[in-house]
mmCIF file of C-alpha atoms and ligand atoms in Angstrom:
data_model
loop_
_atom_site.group_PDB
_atom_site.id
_atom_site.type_symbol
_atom_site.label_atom_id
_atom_site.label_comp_id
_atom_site.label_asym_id
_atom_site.label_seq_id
_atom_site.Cartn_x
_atom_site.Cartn_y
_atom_site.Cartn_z
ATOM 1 C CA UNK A 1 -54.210 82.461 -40.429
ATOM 2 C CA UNK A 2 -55.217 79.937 -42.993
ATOM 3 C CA UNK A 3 -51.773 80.285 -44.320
ATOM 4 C CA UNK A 4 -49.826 79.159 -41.323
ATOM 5 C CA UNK A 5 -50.471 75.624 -41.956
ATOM 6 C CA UNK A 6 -48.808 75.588 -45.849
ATOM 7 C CA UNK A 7 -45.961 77.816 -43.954
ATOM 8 C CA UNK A 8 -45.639 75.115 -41.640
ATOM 9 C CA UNK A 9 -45.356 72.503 -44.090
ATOM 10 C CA UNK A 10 -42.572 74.244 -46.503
ATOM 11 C CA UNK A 11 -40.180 74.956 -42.722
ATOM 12 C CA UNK A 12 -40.709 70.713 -42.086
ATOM 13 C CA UNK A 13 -39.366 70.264 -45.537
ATOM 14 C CA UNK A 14 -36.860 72.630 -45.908
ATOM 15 C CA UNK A 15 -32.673 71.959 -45.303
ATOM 16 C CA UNK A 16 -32.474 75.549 -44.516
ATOM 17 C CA UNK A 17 -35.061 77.996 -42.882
ATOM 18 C CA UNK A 18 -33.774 81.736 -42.276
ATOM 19 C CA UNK A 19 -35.663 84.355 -40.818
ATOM 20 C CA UNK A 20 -35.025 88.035 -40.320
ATOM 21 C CA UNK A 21 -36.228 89.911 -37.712
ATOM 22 C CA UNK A 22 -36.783 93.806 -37.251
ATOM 23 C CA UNK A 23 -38.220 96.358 -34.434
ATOM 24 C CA UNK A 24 -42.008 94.921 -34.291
ATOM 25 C CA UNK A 25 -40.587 91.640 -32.953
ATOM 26 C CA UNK A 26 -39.494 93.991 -29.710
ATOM 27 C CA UNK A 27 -42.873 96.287 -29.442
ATOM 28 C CA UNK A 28 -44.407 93.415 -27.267
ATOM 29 C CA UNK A 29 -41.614 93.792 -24.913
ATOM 30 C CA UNK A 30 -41.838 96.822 -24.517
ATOM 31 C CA UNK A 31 -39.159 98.017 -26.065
ATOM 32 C CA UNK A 32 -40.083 101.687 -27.886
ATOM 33 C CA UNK A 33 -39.746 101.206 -32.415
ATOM 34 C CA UNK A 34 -37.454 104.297 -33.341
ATOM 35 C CA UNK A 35 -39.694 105.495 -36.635
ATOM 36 C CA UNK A 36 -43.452 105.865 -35.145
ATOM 37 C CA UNK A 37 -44.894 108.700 -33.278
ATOM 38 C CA UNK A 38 -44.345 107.598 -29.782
ATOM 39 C CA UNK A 39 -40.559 106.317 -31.279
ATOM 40 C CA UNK A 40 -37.356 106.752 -30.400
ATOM 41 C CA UNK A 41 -36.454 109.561 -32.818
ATOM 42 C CA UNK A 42 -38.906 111.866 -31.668
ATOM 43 C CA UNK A 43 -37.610 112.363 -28.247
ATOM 44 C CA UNK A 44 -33.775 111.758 -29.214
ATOM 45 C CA UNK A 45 -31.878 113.081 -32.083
ATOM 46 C CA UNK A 46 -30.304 110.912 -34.049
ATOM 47 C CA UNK A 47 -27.323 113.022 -34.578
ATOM 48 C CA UNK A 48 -26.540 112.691 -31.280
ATOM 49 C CA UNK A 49 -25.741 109.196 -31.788
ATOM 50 C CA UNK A 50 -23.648 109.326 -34.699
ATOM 51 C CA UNK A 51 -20.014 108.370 -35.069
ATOM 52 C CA UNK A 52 -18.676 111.457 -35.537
ATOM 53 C CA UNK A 53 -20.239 112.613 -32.216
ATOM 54 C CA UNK A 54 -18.587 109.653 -30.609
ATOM 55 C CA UNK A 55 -15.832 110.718 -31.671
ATOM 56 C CA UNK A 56 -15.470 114.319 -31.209
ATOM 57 C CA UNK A 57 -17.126 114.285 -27.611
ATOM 58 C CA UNK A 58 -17.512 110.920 -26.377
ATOM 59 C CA UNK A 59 -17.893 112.613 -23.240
ATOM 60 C CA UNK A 60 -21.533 113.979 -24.100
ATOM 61 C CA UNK A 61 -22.130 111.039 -26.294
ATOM 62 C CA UNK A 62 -22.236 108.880 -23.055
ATOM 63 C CA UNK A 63 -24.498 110.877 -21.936
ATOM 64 C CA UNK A 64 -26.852 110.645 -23.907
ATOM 65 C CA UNK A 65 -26.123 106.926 -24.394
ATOM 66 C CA UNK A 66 -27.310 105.917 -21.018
ATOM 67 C CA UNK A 67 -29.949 108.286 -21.207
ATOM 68 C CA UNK A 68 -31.657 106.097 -23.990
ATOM 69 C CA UNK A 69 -30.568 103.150 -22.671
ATOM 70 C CA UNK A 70 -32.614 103.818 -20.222
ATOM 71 C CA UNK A 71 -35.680 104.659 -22.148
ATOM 72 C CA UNK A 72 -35.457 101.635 -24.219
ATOM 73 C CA UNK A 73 -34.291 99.334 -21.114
ATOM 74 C CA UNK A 74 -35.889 101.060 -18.425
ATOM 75 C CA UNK A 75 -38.628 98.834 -17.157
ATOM 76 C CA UNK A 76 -36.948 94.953 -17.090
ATOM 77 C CA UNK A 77 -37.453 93.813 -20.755
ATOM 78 C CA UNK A 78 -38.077 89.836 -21.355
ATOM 79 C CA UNK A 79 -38.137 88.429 -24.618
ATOM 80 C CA UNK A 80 -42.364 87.546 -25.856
ATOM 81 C CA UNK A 81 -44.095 84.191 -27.192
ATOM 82 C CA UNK A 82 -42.583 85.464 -30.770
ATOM 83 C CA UNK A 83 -39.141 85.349 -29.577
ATOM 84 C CA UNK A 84 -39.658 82.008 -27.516
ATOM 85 C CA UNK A 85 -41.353 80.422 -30.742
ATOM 86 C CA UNK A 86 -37.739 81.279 -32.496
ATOM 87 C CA UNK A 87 -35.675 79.920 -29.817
ATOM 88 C CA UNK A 88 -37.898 76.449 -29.998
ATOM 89 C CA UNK A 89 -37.796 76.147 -33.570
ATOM 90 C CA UNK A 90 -33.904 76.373 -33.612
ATOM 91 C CA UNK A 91 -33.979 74.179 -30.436
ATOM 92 C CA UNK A 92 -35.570 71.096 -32.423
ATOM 93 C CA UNK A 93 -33.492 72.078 -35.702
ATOM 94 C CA UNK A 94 -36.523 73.869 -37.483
ATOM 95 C CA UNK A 95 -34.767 77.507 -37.346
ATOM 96 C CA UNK A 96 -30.954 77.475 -39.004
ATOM 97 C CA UNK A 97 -30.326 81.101 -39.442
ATOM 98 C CA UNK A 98 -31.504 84.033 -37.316
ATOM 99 C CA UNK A 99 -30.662 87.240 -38.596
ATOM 100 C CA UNK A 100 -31.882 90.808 -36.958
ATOM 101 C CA UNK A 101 -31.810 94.237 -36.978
ATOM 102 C CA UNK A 102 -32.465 94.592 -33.227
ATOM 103 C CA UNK A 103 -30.059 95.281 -30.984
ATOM 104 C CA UNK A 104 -32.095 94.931 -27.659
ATOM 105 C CA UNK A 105 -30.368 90.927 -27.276
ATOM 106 C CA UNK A 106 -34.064 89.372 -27.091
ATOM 107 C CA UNK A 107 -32.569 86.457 -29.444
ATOM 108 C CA UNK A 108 -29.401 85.832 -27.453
ATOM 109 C CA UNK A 109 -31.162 82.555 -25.839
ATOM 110 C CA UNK A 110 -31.090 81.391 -29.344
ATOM 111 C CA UNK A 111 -27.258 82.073 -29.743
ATOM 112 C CA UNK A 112 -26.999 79.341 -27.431
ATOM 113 C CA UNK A 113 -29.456 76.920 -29.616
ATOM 114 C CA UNK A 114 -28.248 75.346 -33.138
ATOM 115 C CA UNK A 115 -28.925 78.522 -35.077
ATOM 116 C CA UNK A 116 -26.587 80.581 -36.153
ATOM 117 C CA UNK A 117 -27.237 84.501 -34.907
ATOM 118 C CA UNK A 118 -26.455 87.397 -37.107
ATOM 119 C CA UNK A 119 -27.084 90.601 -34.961
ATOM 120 C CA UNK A 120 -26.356 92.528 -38.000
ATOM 121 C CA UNK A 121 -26.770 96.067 -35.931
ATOM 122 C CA UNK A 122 -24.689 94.856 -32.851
ATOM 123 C CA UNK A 123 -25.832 94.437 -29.330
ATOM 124 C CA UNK A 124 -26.565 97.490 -26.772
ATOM 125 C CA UNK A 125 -25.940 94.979 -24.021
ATOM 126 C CA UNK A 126 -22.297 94.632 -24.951
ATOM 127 C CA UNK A 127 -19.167 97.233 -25.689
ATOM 128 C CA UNK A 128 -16.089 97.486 -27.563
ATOM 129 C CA UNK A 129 -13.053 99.377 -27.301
ATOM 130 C CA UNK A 130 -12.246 101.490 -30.104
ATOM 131 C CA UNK A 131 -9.013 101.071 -29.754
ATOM 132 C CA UNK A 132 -8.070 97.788 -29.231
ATOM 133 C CA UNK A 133 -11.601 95.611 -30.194
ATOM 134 C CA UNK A 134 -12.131 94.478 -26.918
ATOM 135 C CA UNK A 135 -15.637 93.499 -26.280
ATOM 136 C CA UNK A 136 -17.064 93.357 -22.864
ATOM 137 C CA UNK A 137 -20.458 93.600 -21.170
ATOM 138 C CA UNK A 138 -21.936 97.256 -21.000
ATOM 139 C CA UNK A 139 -24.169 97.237 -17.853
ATOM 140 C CA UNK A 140 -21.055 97.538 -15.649
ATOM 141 C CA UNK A 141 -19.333 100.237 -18.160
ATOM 142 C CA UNK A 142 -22.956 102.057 -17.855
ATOM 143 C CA UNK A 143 -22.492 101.910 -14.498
ATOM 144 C CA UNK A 144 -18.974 103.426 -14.212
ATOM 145 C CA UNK A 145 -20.359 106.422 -16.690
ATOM 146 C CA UNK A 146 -23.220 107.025 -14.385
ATOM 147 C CA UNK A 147 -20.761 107.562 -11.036
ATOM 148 C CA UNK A 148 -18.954 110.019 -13.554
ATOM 149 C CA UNK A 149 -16.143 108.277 -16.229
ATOM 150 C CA UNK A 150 -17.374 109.740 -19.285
ATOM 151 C CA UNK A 151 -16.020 108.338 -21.392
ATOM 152 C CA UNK A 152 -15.446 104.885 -19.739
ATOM 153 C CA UNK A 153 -11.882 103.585 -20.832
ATOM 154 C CA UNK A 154 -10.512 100.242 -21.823
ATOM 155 C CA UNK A 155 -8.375 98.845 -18.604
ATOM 156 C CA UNK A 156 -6.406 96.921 -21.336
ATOM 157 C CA UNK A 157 -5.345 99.995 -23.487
ATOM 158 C CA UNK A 158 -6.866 103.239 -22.476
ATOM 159 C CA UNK A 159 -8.889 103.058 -25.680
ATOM 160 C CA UNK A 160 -12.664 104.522 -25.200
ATOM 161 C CA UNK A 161 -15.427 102.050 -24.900
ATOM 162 C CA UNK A 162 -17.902 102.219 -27.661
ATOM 163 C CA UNK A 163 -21.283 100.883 -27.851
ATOM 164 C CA UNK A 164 -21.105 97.667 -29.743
ATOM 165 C CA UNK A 165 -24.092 98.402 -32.252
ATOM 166 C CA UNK A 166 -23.882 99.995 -35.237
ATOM 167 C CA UNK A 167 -24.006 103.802 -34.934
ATOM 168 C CA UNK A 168 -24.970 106.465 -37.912
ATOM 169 C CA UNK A 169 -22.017 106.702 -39.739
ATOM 170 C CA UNK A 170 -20.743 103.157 -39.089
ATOM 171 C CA UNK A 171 -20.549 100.367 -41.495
ATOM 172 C CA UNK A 172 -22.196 97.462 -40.983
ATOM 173 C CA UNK A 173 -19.609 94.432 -40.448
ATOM 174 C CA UNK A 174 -19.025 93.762 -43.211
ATOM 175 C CA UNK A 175 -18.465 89.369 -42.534
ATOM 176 C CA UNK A 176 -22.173 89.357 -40.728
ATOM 177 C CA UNK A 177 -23.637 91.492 -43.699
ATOM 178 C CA UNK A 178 -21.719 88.743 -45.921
ATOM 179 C CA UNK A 179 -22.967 85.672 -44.081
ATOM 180 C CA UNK A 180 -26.436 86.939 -43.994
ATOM 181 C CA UNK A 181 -26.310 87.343 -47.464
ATOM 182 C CA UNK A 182 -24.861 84.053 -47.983
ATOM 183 C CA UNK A 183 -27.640 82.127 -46.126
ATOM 184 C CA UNK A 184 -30.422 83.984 -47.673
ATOM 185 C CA UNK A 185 -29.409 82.993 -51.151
ATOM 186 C CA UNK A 186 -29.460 79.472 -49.834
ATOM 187 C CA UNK A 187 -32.370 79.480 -48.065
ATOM 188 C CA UNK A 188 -35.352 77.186 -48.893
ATOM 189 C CA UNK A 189 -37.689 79.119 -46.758
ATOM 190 C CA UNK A 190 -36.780 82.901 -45.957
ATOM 191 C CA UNK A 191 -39.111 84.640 -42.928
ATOM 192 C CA UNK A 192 -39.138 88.260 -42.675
ATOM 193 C CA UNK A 193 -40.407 89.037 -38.953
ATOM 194 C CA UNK A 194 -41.634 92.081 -37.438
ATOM 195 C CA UNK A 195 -39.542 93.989 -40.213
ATOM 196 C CA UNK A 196 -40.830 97.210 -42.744
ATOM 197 C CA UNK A 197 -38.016 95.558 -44.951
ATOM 198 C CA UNK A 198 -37.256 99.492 -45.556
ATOM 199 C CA UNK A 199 -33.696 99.628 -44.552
ATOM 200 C CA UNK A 200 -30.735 97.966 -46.486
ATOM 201 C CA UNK A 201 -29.435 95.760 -46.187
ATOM 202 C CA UNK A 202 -32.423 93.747 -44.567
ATOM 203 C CA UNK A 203 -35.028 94.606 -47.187
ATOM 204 C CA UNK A 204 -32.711 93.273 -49.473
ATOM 205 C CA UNK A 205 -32.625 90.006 -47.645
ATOM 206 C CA UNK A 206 -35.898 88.661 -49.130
ATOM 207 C CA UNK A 207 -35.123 89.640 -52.699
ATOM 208 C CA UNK A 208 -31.785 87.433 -52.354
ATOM 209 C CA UNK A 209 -33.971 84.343 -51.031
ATOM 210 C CA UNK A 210 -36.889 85.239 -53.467
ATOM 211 C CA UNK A 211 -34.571 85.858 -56.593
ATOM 212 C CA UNK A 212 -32.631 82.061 -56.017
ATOM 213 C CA UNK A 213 -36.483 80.231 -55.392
ATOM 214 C CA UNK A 214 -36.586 80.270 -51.644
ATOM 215 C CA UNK A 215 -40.236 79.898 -50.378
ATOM 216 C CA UNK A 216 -40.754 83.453 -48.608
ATOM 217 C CA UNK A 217 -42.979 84.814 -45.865
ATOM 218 C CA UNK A 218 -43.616 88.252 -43.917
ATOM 219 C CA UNK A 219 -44.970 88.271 -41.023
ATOM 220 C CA UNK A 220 -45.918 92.261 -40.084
ATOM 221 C CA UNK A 221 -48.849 93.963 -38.495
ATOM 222 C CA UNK A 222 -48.680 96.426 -41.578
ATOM 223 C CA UNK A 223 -47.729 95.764 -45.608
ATOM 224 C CA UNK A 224 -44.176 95.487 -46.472
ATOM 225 C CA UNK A 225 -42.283 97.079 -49.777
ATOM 226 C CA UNK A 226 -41.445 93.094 -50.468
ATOM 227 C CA UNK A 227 -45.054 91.672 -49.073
ATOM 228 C CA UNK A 228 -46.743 91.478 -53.199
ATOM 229 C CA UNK A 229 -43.999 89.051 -53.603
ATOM 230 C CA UNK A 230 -43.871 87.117 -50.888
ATOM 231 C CA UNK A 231 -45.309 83.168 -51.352
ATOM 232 C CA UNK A 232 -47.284 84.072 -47.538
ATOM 233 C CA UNK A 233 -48.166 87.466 -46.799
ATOM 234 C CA UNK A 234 -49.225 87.122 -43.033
ATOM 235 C CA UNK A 235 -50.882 90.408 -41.622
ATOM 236 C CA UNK A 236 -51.143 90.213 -38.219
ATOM 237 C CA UNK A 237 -49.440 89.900 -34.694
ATOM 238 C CA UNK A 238 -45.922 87.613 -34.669
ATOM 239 C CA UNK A 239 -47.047 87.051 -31.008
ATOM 240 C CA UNK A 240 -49.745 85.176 -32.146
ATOM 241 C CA UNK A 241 -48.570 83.912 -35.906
ATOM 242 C CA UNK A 242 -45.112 82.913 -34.540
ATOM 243 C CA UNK A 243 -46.336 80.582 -31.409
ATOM 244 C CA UNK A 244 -49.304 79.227 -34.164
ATOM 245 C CA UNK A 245 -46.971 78.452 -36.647
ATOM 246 C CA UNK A 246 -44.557 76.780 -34.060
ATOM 247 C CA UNK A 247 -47.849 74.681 -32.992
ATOM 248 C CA UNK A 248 -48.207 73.865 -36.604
ATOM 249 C CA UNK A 249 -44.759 72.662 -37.024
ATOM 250 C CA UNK A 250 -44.829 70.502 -33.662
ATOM 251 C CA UNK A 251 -48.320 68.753 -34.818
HETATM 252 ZN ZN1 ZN B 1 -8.786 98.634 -25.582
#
């Protein structure tokens, strides 16, 4: 951890601090990673949760849907000391961007903080309407598919209620993917948290920062594709780096 206290010192300086966050934030909540053996993808196909399916039977596809929902969800999920150490860097202005790839909603105390939060995969908590845009909270839509409306409808235009996260086959929005671009290339400090930095666009991300002289970090239990080039290469636990480095910071 000998690094943490440089790290610390480059996030006082810095105008503009991002970090990126990815599934290994969320282990320590419990929350299941999709790509390991105990994952997501080897008890659920992800076919069954691509657009298309959505699509052609949205019927089944809710199913399913609420299904994982409650795998992922199951047990009451509270964010961990990693995701608090976020939240109180944004709260006293340390933290100005937080972009993730989770869509579990562990960061949305921080949406209410000075940081600006790019959930670049959506947000299983919430729903749209694929018909009109509407977005609206999903436990009670989850609710009304469970006691048999599959597919749940849009009371505004009959449209049927999608998951608001980015399913296979999807584009990512394309104004988050653009903002989160934006702010990495002016980043002074870039964090990559809890993140193999193997899927685009996040592993990207980094490079951005890296490429226009941004002081970069990863924080991850295992090595990362972009971890040679980062300035700190931090192997260990974020629920221990993150609340040390917040420590750090405060001293
Ligand atoms: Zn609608």
């Amino acid at each position: 951890m000998e690094q943490v206290a440089p790290l610390a010192a480059a996030i006082r300086d810095a105008d503009s601090v991002v970090a990126l966050t990815g599934a290994g934030i969320s282990t320590a909540s419990g929350i299941p990673d999709f790509r390991s053996d105990s994952g997501i993808w080897n008890r659920f196909e992800p076919e069954d949760f691509h657009y298309r399916r959505f699509c052609n039977d949205p019927k089944d596809f809710w199913e399913d849907r609420v299904e994982l929902h409650e795998t992922m969800f199951g047990e009451k999920v509270e964010p961990n000391p990693a995701h608090d150490a976020l939240h109180e860097l944004a709260e006293e202005g340390y933290l100005h961007t937080l972009v993730t790839q989770n869509t579990d909603g562990l960061h949305d105390s921080t949406a209410e903080t000075a940081a600006k939060l790019i959930e670049l995969h959506g947000n299983a908590h919430r729903v749209v309407c694929d018909s009109c845009g509407r977005k609206t909270e999903a436990g009670p839509v989850r609710e009304r598919v469970e006691s048999g409306e599959r597919p749940p409808r849009c009371g505004d235009c009959d449209g049927i209620f999608k998951p608001d996260v980015v399913l296979f086959g999807e584009q990512l929005g394309k104004s988050d993917l653009q903002c989160a671009r934006e702010r990495s290339r002016n980043a002074d400090v870039f964090l990559a948290i809890g993140s193999s930095l193997s899927v685009e666009p996040a592993a990207s991300l980094p490079r951005i920062a890296e490429r226009n002289n941004a002081t970069t970090a990863v924080v991850n239990l295992d090595k990362t594709p972009f971890s040679a080039l980062a300035e700190y290469d931090i192997r260990g636990d974020v629920t221990d780096v993150l609340p040390a480095l917040c420590e750090e910071i405060a001293d």
